[in-house]
Coordinates of C-alpha atoms and ligand atoms in Angstrom, one line a residue:
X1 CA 25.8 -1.9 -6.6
X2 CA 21.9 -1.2 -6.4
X3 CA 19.7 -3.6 -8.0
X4 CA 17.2 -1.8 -11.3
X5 CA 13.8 -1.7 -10.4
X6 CA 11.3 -1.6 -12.9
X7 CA 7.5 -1.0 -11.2
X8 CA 4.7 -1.0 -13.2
X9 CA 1.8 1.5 -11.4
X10 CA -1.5 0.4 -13.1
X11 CA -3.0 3.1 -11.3
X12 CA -7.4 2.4 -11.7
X13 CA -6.9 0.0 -14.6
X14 CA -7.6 -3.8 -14.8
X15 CA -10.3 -6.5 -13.3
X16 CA -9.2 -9.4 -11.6
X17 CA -9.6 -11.0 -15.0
X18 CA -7.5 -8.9 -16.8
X19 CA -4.6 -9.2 -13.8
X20 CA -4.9 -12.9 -14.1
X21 CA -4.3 -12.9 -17.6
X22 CA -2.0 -10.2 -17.8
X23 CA 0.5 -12.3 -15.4
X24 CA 0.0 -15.4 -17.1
X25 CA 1.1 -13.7 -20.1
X26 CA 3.9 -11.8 -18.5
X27 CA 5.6 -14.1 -16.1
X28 CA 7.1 -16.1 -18.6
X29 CA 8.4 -13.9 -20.5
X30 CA 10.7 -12.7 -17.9
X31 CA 11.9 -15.8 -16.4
X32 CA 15.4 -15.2 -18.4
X33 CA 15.8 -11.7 -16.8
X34 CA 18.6 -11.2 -14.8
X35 CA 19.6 -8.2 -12.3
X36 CA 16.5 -6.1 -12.4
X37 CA 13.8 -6.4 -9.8
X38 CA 10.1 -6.3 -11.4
X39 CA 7.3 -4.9 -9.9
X40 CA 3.7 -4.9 -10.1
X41 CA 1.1 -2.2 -8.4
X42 CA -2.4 -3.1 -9.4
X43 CA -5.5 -1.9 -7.7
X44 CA -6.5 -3.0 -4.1
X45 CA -9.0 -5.2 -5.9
X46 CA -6.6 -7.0 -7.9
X47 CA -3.7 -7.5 -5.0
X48 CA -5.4 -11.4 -3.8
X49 CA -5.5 -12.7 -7.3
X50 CA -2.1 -11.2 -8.8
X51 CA -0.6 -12.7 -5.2
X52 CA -1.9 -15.9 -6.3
X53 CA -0.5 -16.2 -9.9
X54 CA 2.9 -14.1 -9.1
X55 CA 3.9 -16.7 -6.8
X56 CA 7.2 -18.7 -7.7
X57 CA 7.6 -16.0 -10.4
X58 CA 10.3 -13.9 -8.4
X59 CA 7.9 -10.9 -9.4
X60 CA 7.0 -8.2 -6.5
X61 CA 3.5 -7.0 -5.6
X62 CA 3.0 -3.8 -4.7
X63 CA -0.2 -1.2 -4.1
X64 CA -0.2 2.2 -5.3
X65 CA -1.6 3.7 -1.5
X66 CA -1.7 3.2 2.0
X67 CA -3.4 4.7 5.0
X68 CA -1.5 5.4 8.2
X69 CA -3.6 3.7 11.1
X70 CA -3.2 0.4 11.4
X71 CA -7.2 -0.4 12.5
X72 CA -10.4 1.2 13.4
X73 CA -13.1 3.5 12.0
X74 CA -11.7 4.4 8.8
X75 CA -14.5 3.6 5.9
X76 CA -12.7 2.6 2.7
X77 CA -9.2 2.7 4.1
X78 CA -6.5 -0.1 3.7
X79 CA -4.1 -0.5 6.1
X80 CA -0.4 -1.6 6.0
X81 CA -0.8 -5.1 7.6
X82 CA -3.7 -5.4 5.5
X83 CA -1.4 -5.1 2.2
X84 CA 1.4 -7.1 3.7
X85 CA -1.5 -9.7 4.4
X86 CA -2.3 -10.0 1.1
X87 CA 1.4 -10.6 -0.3
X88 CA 2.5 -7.0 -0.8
X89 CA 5.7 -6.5 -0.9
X90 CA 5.9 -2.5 -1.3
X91 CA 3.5 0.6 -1.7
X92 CA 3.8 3.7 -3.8
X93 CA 3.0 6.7 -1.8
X94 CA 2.6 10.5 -2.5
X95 CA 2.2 9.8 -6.4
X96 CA 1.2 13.1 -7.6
X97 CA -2.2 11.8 -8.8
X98 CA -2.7 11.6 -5.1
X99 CA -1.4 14.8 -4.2
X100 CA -3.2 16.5 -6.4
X101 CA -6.8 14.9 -6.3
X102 CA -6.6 13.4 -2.9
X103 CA -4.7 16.6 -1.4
X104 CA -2.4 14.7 0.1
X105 CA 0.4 16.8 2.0
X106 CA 3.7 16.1 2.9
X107 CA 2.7 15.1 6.5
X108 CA 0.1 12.7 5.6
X109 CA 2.4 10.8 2.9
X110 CA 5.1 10.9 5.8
X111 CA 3.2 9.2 8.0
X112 CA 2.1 6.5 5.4
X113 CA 5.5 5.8 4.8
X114 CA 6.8 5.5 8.2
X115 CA 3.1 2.7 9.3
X116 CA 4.6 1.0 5.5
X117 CA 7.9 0.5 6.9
X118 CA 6.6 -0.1 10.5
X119 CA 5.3 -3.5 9.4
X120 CA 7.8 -4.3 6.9
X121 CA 7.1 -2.4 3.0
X122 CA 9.2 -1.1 1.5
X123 CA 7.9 2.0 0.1
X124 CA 8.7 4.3 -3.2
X125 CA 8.2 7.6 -2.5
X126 CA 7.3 10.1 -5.8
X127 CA 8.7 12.9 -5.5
X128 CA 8.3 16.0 -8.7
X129 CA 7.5 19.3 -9.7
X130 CA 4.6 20.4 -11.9
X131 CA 5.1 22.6 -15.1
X132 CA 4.3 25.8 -13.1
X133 CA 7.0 25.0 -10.5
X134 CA 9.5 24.3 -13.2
X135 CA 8.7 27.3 -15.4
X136 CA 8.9 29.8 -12.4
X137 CA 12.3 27.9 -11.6
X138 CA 11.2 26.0 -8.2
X139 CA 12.5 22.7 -8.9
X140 CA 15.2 22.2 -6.6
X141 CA 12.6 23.6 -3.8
X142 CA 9.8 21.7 -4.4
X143 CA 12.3 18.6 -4.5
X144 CA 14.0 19.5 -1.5
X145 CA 10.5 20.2 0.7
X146 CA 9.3 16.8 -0.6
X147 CA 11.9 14.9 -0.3
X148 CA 13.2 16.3 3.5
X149 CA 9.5 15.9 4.2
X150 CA 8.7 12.8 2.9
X151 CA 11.8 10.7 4.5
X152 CA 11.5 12.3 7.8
X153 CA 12.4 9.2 10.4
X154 CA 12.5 6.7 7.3
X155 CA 14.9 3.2 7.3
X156 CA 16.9 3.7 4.1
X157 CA 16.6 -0.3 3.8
X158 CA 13.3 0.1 2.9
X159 CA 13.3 3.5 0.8
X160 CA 12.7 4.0 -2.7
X161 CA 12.5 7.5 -4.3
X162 CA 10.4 8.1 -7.8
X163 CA 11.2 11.2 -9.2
X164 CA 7.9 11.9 -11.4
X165 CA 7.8 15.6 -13.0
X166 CA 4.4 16.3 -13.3
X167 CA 4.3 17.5 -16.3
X168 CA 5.7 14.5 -17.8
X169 CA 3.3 11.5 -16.0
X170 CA 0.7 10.8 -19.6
X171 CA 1.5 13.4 -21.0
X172 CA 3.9 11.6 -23.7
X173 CA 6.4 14.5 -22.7
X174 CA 9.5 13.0 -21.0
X175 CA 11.8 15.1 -18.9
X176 CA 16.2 15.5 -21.3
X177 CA 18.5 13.3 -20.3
X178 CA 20.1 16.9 -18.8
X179 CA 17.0 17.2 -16.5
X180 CA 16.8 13.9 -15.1
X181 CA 20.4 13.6 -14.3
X182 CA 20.1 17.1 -12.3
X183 CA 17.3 15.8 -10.5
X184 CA 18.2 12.7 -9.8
X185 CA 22.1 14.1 -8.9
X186 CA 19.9 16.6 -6.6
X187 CA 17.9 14.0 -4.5
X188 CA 21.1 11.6 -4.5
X189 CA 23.0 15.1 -2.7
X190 CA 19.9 15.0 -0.6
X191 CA 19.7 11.7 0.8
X192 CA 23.8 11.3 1.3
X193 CA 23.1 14.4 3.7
X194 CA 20.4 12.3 5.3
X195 CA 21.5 8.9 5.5
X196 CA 25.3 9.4 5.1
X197 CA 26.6 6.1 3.2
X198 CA 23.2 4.4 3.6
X199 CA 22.2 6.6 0.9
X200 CA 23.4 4.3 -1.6
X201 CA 21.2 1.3 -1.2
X202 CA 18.2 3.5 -2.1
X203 CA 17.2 3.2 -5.7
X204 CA 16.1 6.6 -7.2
X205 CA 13.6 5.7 -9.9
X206 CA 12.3 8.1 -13.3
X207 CA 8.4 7.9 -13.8
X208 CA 6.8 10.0 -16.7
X209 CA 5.8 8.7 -19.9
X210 CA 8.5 6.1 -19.8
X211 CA 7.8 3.8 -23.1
X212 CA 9.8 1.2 -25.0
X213 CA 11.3 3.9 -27.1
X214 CA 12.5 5.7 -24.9
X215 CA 13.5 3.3 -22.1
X216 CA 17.0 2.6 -23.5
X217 CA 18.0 6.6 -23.1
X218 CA 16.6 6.8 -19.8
X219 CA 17.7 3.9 -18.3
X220 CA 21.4 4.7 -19.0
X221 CA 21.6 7.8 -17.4
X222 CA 24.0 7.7 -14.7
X223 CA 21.6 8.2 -11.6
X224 CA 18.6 6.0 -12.8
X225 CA 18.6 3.2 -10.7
X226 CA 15.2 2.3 -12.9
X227 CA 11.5 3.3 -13.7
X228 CA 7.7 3.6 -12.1
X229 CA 5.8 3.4 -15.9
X230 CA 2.1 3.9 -16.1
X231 CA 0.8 3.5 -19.4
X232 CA 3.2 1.8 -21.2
X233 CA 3.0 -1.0 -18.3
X234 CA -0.5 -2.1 -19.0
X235 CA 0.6 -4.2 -22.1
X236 CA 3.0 -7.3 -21.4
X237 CA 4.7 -6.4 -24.6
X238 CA 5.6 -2.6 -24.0
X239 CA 6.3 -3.6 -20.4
X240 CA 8.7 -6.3 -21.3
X241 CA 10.8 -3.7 -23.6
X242 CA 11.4 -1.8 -20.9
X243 CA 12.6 -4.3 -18.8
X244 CA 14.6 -5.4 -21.2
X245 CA 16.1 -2.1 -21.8
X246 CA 17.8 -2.4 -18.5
X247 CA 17.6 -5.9 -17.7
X248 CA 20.7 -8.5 -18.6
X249 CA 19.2 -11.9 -20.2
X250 CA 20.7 -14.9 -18.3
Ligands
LIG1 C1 3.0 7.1 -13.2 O1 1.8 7.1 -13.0 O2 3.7 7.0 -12.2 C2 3.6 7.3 -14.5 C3 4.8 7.6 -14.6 O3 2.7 7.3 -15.6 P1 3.0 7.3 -17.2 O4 4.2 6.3 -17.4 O5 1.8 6.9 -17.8 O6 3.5 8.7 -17.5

């Protein structure tokens, strides 16, 4: 039985000041939640102080990127040690935000996920197809290259998968039931191949303009082992509605 995990990717949003208080409002209000796993990725500049007021909490702290060398001559990089130093306990890699403005390829985000797991992160790796792939029927492709790609020499222990369509990530569009089930059923078929019975400790996440409206639908569908939400994780109250979409109160 995996564990839910609901992550919350605050991609370039929120001050120190504005993590601080956001935890302090947050924390308590999932104290009572049982079986679901809670994440946080703030900006680098946030990691120290939301370390410092996540402790005791039982929530996880994680960074939205990652470079692959571990030190050296590599202005305005972070490295994995550096993340686990400050109390990370996973990183996001190959979100499509990434991909698309920071062209990273399936090589690079490879290799950030293999230095991650080298020193210990676990790592969720986002995975989806923009409108254009979708519309000229390339799905199951583009999943398959990125996926193969991304997990090449990866420990399943430490694996997460997000699949994000494009199209859906702020749009407000979210993907049917139908088309998250296929995909998810898809990468699930992928990493059985891969990792033979392994494959079921890794959680395959939904990310796309997941909301409190919406939550309760997605969740439920059979191969959603939970959600990477942007937007609607920025607020402690639409954040907690999530959770609690999937989360048993103790
Ligand atoms: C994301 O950035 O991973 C994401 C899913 O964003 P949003 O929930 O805002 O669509």
């Amino acid at each position: 039985m995996r564990t839910p995990l609901i992550a919350a990717n605050w991609k370039m949003n929120k001050t120190t000041e504005e993590t601080r208080d956001f935890i302090i409002q947050f924390s308590p209000m999932v104290k009572d939640i049982n079986n679901v796993e809670i994440l946080i990725a703030p900006p680098f500049t946030s990691l120290a102080v939301a370390a410092k007021y996540l402790k005791g909490t039982g929530i996880k702290l994680g960074a939205q990127n990652v470079f692959y060398e571990r030190s050296g001559a590599y202005t305005g990089e972070i490295s994995p040690s550096m993340l686990k130093d400050c109390g990370c306990d996973y990183v996001i890699v190959g979100h499509s935000e990434r991909r698309q403005y920071f062209h990273e390829t399936d090589a690079i985000i490879n290799k950030k996920l293999s230095a991650a797991q080298e020193v210990g992160l676990s790592v969720i790796l986002c995975v989806g197809e923009s409108l254009e792939q979708r519309e000229e029927g390339k799905t199951f492709d583009v999943l398959k290259t990125q996926v193969s790609r991304g997990i090449e020499g990866a420990q399943p222990a430490m694996l997460v998968i997000a699949y994000e369509p494009v199209w859906a990530i702020g749009t407000g569009r979210t993907a049917t039931p139908e088309q998250i089930q296929e995909a998810h059923g898809f990468i699930r078929n992928m990493l059985r191949e891969t990792f033979k019975e392994r494959a079921d400790e890794i959680r395959i996440l939904y990310g796309g303009s997941v909301n409190a409206e919406n939550a309760h639908t997605i969740l439920n569908i059979e191969d959603v082992d939970g959600a990477l939400v942007g937007g609607a994780s920025l607020k402690p109250d639409s954040f907690i509605k999530i959770i609690k979409a999937k989360g048993a109160m103790k």
